[in-house]
mmCIF file of C-alpha atoms in Angstrom:
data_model
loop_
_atom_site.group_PDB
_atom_site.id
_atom_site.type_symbol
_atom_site.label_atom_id
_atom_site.label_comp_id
_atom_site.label_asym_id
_atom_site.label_seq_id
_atom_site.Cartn_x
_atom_site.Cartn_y
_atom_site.Cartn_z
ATOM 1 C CA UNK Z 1 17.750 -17.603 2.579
ATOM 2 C CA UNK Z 2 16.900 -19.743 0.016
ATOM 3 C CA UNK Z 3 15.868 -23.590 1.245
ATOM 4 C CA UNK Z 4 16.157 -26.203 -1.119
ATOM 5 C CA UNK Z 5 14.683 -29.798 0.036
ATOM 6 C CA UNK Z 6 14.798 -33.116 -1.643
ATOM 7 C CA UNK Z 7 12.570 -32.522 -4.140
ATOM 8 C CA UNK Z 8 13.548 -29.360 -5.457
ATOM 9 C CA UNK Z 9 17.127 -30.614 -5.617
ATOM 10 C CA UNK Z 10 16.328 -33.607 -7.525
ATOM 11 C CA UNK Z 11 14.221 -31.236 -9.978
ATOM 12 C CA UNK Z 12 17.146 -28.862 -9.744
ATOM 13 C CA UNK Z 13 19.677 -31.956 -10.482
ATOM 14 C CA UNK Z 14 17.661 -33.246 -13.637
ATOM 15 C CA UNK Z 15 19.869 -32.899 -16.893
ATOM 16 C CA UNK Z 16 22.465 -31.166 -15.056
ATOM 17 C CA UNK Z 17 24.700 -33.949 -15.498
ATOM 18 C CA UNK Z 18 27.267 -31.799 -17.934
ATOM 19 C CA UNK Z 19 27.330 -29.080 -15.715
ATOM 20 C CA UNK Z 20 28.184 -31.157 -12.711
ATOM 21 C CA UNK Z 21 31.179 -32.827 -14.443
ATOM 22 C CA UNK Z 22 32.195 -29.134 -15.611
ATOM 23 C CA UNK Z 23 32.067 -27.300 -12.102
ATOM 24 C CA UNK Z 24 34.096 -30.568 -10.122
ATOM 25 C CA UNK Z 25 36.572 -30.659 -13.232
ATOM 26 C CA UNK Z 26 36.958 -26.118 -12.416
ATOM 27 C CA UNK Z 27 36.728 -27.367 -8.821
ATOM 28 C CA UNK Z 28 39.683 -29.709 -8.830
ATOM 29 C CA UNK Z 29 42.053 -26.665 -11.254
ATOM 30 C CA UNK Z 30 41.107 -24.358 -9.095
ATOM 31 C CA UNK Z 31 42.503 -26.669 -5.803
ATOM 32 C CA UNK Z 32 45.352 -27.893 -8.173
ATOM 33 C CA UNK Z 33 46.299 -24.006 -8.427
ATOM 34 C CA UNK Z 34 45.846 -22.761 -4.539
ATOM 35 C CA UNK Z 35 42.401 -21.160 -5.078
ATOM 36 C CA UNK Z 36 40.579 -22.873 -2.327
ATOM 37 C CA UNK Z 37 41.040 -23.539 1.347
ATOM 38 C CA UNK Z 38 39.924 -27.220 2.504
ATOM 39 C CA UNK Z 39 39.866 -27.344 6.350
ATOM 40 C CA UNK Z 40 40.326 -31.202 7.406
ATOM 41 C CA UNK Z 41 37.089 -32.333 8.028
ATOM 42 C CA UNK Z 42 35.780 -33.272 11.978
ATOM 43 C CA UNK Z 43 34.871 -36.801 12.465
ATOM 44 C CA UNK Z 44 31.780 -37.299 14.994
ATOM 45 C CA UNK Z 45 31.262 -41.213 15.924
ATOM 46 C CA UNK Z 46 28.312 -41.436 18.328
ATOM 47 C CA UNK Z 47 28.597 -44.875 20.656
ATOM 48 C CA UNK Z 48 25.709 -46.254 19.142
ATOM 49 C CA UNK Z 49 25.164 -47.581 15.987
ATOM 50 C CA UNK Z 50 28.246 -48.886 15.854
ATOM 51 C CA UNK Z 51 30.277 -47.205 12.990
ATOM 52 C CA UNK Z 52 28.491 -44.854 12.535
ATOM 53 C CA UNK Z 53 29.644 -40.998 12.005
ATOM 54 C CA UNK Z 54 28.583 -37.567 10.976
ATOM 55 C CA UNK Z 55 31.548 -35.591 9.046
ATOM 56 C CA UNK Z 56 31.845 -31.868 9.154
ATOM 57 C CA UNK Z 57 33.466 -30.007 6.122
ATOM 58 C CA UNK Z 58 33.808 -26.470 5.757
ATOM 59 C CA UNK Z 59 35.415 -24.640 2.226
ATOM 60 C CA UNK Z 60 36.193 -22.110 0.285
ATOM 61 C CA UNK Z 61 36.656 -22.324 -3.558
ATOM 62 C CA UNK Z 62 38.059 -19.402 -5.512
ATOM 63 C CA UNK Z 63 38.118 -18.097 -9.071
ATOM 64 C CA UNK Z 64 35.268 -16.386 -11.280
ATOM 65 C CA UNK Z 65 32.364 -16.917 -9.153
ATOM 66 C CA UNK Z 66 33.445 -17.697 -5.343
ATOM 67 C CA UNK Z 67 31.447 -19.532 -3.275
ATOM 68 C CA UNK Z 68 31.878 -20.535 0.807
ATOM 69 C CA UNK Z 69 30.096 -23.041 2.821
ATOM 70 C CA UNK Z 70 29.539 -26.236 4.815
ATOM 71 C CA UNK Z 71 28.589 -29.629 4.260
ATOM 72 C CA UNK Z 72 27.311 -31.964 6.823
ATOM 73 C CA UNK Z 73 26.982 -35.223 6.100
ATOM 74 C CA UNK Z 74 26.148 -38.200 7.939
ATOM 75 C CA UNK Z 75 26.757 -41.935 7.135
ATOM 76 C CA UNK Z 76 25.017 -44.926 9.072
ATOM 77 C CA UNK Z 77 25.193 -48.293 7.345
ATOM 78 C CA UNK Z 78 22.668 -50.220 9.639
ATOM 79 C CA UNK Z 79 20.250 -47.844 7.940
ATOM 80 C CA UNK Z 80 20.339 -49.952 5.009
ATOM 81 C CA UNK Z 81 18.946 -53.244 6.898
ATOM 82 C CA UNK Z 82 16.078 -50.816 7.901
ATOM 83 C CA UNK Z 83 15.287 -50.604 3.894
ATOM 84 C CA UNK Z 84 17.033 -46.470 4.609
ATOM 85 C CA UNK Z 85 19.796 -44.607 2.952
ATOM 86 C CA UNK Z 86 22.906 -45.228 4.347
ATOM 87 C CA UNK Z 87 23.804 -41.083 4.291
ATOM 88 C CA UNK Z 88 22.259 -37.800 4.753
ATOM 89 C CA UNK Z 89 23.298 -34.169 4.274
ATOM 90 C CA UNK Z 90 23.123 -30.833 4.253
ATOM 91 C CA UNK Z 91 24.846 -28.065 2.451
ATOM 92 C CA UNK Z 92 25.331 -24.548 3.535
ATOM 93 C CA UNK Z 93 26.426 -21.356 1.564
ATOM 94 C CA UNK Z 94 27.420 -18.701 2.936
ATOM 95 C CA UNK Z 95 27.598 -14.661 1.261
ATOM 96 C CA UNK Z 96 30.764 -14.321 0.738
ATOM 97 C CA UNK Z 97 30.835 -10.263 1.678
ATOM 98 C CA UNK Z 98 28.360 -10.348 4.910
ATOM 99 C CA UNK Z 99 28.877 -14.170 5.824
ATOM 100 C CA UNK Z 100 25.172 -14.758 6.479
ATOM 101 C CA UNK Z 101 23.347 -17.649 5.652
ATOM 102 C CA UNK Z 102 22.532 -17.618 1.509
ATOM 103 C CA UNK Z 103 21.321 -21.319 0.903
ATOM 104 C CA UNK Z 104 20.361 -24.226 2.556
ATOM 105 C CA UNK Z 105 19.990 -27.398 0.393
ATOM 106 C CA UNK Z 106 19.233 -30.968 1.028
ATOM 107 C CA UNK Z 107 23.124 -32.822 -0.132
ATOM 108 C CA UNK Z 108 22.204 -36.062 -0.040
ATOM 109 C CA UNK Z 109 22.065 -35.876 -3.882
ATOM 110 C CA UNK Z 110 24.881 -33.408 -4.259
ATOM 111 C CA UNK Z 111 27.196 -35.306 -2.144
ATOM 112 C CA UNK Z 112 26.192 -38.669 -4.824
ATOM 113 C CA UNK Z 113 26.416 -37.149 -7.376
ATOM 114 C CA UNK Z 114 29.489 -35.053 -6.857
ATOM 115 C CA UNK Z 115 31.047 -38.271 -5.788
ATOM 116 C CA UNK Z 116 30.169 -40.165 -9.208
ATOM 117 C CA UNK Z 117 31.445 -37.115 -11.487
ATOM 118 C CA UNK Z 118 34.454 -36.785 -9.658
ATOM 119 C CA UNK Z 119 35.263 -40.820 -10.496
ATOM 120 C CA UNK Z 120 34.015 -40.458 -14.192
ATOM 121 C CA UNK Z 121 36.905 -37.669 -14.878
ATOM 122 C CA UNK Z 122 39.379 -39.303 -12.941
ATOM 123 C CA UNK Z 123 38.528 -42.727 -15.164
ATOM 124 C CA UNK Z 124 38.656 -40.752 -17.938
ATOM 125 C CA UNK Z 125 42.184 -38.850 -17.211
ATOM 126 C CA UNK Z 126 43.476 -41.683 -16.209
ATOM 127 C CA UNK Z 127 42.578 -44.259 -18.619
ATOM 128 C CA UNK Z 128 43.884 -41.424 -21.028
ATOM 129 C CA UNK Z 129 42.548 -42.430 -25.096
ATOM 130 C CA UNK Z 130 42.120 -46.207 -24.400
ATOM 131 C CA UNK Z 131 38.596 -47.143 -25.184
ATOM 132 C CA UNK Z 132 36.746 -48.701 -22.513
ATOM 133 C CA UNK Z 133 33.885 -51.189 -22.852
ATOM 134 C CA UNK Z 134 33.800 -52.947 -19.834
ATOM 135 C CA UNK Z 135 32.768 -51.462 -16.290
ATOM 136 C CA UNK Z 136 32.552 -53.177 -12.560
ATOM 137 C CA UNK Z 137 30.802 -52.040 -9.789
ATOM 138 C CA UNK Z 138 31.123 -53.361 -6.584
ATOM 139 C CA UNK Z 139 28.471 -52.289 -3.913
ATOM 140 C CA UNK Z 140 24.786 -51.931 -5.234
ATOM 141 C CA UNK Z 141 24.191 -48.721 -3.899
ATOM 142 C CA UNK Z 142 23.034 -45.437 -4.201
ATOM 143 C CA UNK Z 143 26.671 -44.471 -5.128
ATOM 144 C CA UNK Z 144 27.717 -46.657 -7.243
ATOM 145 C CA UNK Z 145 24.296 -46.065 -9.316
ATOM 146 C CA UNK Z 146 25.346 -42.694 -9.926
ATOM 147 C CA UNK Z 147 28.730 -43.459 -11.094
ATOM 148 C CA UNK Z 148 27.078 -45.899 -14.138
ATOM 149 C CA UNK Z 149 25.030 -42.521 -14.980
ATOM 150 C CA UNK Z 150 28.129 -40.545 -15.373
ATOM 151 C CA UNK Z 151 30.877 -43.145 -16.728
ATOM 152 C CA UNK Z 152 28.738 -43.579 -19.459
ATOM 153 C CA UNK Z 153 28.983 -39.595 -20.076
ATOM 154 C CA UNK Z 154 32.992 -40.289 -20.220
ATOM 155 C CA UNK Z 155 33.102 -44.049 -21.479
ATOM 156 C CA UNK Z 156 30.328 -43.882 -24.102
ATOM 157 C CA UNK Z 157 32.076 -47.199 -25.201
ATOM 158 C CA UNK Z 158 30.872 -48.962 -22.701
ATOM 159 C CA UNK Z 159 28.966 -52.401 -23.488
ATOM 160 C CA UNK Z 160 28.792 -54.461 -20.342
ATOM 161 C CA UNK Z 161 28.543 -53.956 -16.766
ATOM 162 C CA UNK Z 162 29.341 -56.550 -13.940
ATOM 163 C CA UNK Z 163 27.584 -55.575 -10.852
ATOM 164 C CA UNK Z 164 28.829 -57.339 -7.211
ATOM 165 C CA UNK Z 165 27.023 -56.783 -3.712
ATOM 166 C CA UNK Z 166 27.576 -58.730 -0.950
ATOM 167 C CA UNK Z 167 24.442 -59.602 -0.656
ATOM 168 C CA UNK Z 168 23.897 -61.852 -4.457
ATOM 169 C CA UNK Z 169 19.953 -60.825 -4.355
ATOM 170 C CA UNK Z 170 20.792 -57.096 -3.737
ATOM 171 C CA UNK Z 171 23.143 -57.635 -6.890
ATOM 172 C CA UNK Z 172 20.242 -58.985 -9.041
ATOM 173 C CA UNK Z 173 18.331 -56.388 -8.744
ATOM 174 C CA UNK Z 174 20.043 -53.460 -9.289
ATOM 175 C CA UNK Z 175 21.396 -55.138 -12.369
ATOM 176 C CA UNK Z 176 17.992 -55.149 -13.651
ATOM 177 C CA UNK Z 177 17.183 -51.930 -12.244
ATOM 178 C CA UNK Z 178 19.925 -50.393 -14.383
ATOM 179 C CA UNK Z 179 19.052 -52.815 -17.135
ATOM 180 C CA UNK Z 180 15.481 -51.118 -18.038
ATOM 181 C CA UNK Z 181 17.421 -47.603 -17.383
ATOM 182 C CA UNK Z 182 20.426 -47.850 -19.484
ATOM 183 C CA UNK Z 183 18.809 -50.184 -22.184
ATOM 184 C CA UNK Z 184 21.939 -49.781 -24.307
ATOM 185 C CA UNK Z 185 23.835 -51.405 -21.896
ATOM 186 C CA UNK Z 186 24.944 -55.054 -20.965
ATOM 187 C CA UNK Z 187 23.987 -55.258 -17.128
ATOM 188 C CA UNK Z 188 24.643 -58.524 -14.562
ATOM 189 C CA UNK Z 189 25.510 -60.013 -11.605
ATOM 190 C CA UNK Z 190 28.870 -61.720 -10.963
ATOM 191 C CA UNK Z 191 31.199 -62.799 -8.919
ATOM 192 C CA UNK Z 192 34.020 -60.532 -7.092
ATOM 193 C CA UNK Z 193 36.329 -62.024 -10.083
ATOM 194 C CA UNK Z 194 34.065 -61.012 -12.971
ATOM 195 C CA UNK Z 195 33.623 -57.123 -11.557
ATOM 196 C CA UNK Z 196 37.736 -56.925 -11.096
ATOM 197 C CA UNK Z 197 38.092 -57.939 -14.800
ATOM 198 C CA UNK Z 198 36.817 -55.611 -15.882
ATOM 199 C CA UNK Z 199 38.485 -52.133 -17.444
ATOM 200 C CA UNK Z 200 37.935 -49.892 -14.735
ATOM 201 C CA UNK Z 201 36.307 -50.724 -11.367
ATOM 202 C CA UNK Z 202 33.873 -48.726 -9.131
ATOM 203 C CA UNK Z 203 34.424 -49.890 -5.238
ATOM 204 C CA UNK Z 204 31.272 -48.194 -3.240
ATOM 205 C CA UNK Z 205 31.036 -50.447 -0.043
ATOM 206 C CA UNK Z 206 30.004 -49.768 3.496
ATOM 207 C CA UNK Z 207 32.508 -52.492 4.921
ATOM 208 C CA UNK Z 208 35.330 -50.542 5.605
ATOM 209 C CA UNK Z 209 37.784 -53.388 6.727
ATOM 210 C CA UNK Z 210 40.744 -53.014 4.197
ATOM 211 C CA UNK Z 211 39.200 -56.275 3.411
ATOM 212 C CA UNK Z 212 40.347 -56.599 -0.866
ATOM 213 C CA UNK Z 213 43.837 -57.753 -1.620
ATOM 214 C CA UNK Z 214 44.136 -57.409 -5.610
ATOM 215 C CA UNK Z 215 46.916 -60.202 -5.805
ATOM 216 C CA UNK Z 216 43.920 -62.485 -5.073
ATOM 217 C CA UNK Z 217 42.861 -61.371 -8.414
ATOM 218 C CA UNK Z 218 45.707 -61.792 -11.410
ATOM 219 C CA UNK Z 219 43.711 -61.811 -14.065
ATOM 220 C CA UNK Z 220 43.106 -58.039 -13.774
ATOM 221 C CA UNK Z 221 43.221 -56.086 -17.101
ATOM 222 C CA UNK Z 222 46.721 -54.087 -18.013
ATOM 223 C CA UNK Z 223 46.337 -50.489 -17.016
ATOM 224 C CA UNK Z 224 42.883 -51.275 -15.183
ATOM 225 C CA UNK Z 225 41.748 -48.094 -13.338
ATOM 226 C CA UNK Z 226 40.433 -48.819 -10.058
ATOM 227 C CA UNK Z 227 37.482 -45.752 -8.806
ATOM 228 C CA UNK Z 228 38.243 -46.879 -5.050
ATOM 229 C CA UNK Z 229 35.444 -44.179 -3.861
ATOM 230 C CA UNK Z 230 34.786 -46.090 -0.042
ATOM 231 C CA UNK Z 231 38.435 -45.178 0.475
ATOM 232 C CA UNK Z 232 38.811 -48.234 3.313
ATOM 233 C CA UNK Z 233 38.127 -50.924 0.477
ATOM 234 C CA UNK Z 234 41.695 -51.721 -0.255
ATOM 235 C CA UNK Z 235 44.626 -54.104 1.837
ATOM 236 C CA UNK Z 236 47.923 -52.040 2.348
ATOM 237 C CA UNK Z 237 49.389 -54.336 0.196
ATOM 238 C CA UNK Z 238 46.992 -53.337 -2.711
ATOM 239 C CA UNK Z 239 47.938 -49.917 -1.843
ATOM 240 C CA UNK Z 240 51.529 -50.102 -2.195
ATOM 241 C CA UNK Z 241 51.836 -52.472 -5.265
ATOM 242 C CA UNK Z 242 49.400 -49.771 -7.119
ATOM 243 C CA UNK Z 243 49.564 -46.309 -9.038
ATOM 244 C CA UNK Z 244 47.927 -44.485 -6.957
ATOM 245 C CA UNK Z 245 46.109 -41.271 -7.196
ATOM 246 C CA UNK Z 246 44.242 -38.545 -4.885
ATOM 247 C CA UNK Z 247 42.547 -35.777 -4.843
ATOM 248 C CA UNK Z 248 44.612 -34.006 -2.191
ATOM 249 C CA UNK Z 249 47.586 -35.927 0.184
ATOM 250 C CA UNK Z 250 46.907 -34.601 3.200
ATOM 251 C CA UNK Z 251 43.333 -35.406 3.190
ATOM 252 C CA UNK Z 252 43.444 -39.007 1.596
ATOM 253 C CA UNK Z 253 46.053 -40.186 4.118
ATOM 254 C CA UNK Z 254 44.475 -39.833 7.289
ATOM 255 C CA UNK Z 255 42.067 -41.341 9.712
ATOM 256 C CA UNK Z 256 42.253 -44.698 8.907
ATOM 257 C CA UNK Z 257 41.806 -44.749 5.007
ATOM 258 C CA UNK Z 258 43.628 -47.677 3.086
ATOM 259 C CA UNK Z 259 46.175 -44.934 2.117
ATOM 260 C CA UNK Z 260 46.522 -43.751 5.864
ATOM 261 C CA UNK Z 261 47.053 -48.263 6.474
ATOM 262 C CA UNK Z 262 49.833 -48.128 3.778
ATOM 263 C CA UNK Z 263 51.897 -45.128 5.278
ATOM 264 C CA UNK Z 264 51.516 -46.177 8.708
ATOM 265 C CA UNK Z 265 53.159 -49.653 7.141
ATOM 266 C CA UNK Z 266 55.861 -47.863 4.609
ATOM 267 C CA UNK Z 267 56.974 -44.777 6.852
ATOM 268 C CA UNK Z 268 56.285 -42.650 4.132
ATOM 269 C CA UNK Z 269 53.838 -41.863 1.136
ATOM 270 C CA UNK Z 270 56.117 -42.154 -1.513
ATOM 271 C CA UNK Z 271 53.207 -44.784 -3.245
ATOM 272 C CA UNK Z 272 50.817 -41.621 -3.654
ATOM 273 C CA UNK Z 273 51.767 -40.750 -7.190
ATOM 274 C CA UNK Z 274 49.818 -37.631 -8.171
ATOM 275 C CA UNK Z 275 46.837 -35.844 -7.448
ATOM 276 C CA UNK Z 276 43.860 -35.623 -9.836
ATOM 277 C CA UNK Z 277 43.968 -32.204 -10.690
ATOM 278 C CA UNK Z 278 47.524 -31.748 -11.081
ATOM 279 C CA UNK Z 279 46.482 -34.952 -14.270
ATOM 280 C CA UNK Z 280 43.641 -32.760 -15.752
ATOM 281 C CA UNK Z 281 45.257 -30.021 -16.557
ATOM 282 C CA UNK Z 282 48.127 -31.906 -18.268
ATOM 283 C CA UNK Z 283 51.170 -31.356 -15.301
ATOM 284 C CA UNK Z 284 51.353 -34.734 -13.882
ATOM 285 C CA UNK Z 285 51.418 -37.632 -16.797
ATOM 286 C CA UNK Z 286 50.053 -40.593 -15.369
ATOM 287 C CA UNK Z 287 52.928 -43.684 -16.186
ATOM 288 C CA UNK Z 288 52.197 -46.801 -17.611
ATOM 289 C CA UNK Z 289 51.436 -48.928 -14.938
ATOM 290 C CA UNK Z 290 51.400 -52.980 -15.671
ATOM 291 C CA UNK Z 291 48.944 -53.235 -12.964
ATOM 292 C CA UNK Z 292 46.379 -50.881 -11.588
ATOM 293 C CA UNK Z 293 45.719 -47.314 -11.129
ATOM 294 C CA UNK Z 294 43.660 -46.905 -8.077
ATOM 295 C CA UNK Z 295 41.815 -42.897 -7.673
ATOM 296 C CA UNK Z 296 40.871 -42.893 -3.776
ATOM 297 C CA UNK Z 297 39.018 -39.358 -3.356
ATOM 298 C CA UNK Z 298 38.888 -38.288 0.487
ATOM 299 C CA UNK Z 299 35.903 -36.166 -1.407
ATOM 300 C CA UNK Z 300 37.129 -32.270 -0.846
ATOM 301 C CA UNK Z 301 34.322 -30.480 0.739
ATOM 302 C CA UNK Z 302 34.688 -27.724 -2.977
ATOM 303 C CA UNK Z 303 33.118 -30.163 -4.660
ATOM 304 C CA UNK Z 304 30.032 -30.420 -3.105
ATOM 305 C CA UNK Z 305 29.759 -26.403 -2.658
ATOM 306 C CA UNK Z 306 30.726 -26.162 -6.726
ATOM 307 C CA UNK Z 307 27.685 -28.583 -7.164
ATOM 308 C CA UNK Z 308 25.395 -26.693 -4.817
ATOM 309 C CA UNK Z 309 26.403 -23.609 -6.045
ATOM 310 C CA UNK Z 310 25.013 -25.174 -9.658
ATOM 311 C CA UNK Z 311 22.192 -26.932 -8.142
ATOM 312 C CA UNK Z 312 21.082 -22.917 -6.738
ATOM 313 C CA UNK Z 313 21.476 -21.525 -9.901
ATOM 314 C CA UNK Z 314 19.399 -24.025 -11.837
ATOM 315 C CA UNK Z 315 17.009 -23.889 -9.504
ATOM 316 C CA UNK Z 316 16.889 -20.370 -9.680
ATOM 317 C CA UNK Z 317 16.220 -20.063 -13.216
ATOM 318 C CA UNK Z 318 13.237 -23.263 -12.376
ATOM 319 C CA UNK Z 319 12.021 -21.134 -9.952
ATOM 320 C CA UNK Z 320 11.990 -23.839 -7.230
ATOM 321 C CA UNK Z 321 12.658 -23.757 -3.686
ATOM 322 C CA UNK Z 322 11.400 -21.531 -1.294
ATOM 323 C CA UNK Z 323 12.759 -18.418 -0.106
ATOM 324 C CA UNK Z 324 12.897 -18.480 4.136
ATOM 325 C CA UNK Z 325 12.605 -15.211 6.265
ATOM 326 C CA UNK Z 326 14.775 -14.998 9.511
ATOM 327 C CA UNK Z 327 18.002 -16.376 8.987
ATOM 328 C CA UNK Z 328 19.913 -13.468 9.184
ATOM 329 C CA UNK Z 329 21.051 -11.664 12.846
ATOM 330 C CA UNK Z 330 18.516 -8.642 12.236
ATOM 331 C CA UNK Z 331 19.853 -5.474 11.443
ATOM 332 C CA UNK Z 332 21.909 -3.791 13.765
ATOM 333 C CA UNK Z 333 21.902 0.195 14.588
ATOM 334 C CA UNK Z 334 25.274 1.595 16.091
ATOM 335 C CA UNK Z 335 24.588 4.580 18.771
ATOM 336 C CA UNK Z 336 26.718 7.334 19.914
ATOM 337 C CA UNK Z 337 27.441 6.390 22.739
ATOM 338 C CA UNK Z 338 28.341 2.270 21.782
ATOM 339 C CA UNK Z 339 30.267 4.363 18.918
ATOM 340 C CA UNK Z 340 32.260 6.329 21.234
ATOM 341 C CA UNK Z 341 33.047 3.547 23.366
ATOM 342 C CA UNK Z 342 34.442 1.705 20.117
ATOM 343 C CA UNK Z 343 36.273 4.504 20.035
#
């Protein structure tokens, strides 16, 4: 079995941006055309810290090149207060004609990452040919600093960037921080206001309290596109009063999400308008909305095993990572007499 840590993956992930956005775009076709199988994912919520959870998801994506596996992936925000990342993860792929254990990365990365270039195609499918200068980002986190890497892949036009924590120091400097690594770039602080005015909107939070009502906020931008990534960002009003698009129904709308808020208020989920992949390959035109369009990705468990997949074979090619001994059941001898009893 191949073992990837932190470091390789990193290495592994460095210029690899195009071929990230590549395999989620073939990732979300190929779940837009019944070539994968998404198990719902199994929440587990230890008593102590308090909101905290690990998430189990298991998948299968089709097509060309197959690939089967698990990510785990935990999320505990009082890590941040301790100076930690919020999440960690692991990914697991699986051999697809024996079903033993062929990779074993480090996700953290992958599940970022996967997360940002799923939110730079749906800006850029949804915003359709508008040009887009202006981005917000609300959260100053590991998250949302991937998305600036791979919006500006999709909205080259972009000029300035309002960033928004809720902590205003945390806010300065990651403005600066992407400042000296985007030097083409306008980046600064502002106020909740500023980062919803601008043309589309990256919501990476750890509150989780449906806490955001947009009609607090009129001054919004005509056919804004809202990346509302923390999926629990939103008010149900928000929700309902939006376009709104997923990456798959029956995963978005459930434990607890905004979306899961707004049908447990409405009866019904007649406000989910289309899914994402259903929009990039040209079935679902997204309408012209005179307020937002709001992308809330549960985050399918293909993506991240698309990305792995890409992260193994770069790092293959590299050769980095280390190859492990013992992860397979042994080999296995059948006698006569265990064969006869089969029989």
């Amino acid at each position: 079995m191949r073992i990837l840590g932190r470091d390789d993956v990193r290495a592994a992930l460095t210029g690899l941006e195009p071929t990230v956005l590549d395999a989620v775009r073939t990732a979300y076709l190929l779940h837009s055309q019944g070539q994968s199988q998404v198990p719902f994912s199994t929440f587990l919520r230890p008593p102590q810290p308090t909101g905290s959870r690990i998430i189990s998801l298991p998948a299968y994506l089709g097509g060309p090149e197959p690939v089967m596996g698990l990510k785990w992936i935990s999320s505990f925000p009082a890590n941040v207060d301790r100076g930690m990342q919020r999440a960690s993860s692991l990914c697991i792929l699986n051999d697809l004609e024996t079903g033993y254990p062929l990779a074993l990365l480090e996700a953290s990365q992958i599940s970022a990452v996967r997360t940002a270039a799923s939110a730079a195609l749906a800006a850029a499918a949804l915003h359709g040919d508008r040009t887009v200068r202006s981005v917000g980002l609300i959260g100053c986190g590991t998250i949302n600093h991937r998305v600036i890497a791979y919006l500006r892949l999709t909205h080259p036009s972009v000029e300035t960037v309002v960033v928004r924590d809720v902590v205003s120091e945390r806010a300065e400097v990651f403005a600066a921080e992407l400042a000296a690594e985007y030097p083409g770039i306008t980046f600064r602080a502002g106020d909740l206001a500023e980062a919803l005015g601008a043309e589309t909107v990256s919501i990476a939070t750890t509150d989780s309290t449906h806490w955001l009502d947009l009609a607090d906020y009129p001054d919004r931008p005509v056919g804004q596109v809202i990346l509302h990534l923390s999926l629990r960002d939103l008010s149900t009003a928000s929700v309902l009063t939006a376009y709104n698009v997923v990456d798959d129904t029956e995963h978005a709308v459930r434990e607890q999400t905004s979306l899961h808020r707004a049908e447990l208020a409405a009866g019904n989920r007649e406000f989910v308008h289309a899914e994402i992949g259903a929009v990039l390959d040209g079935r679902t035109a997204v309408a012209a909305a005179d307020g937002s369009v709001v992308f809330s990705p549960f985050g399918l468990g293909i993506l991240d095993l698309a990305v792995a997949d890409a992260v193994l074979d770069a790092a293959g090619r590299a050769g980095i990572g280390t190859e492990a001994e013992g992860f397979d059941p042994g080999s296995h001898r059948v006698t006569a007499a265990m064969a006869g009893s089969a029989s």
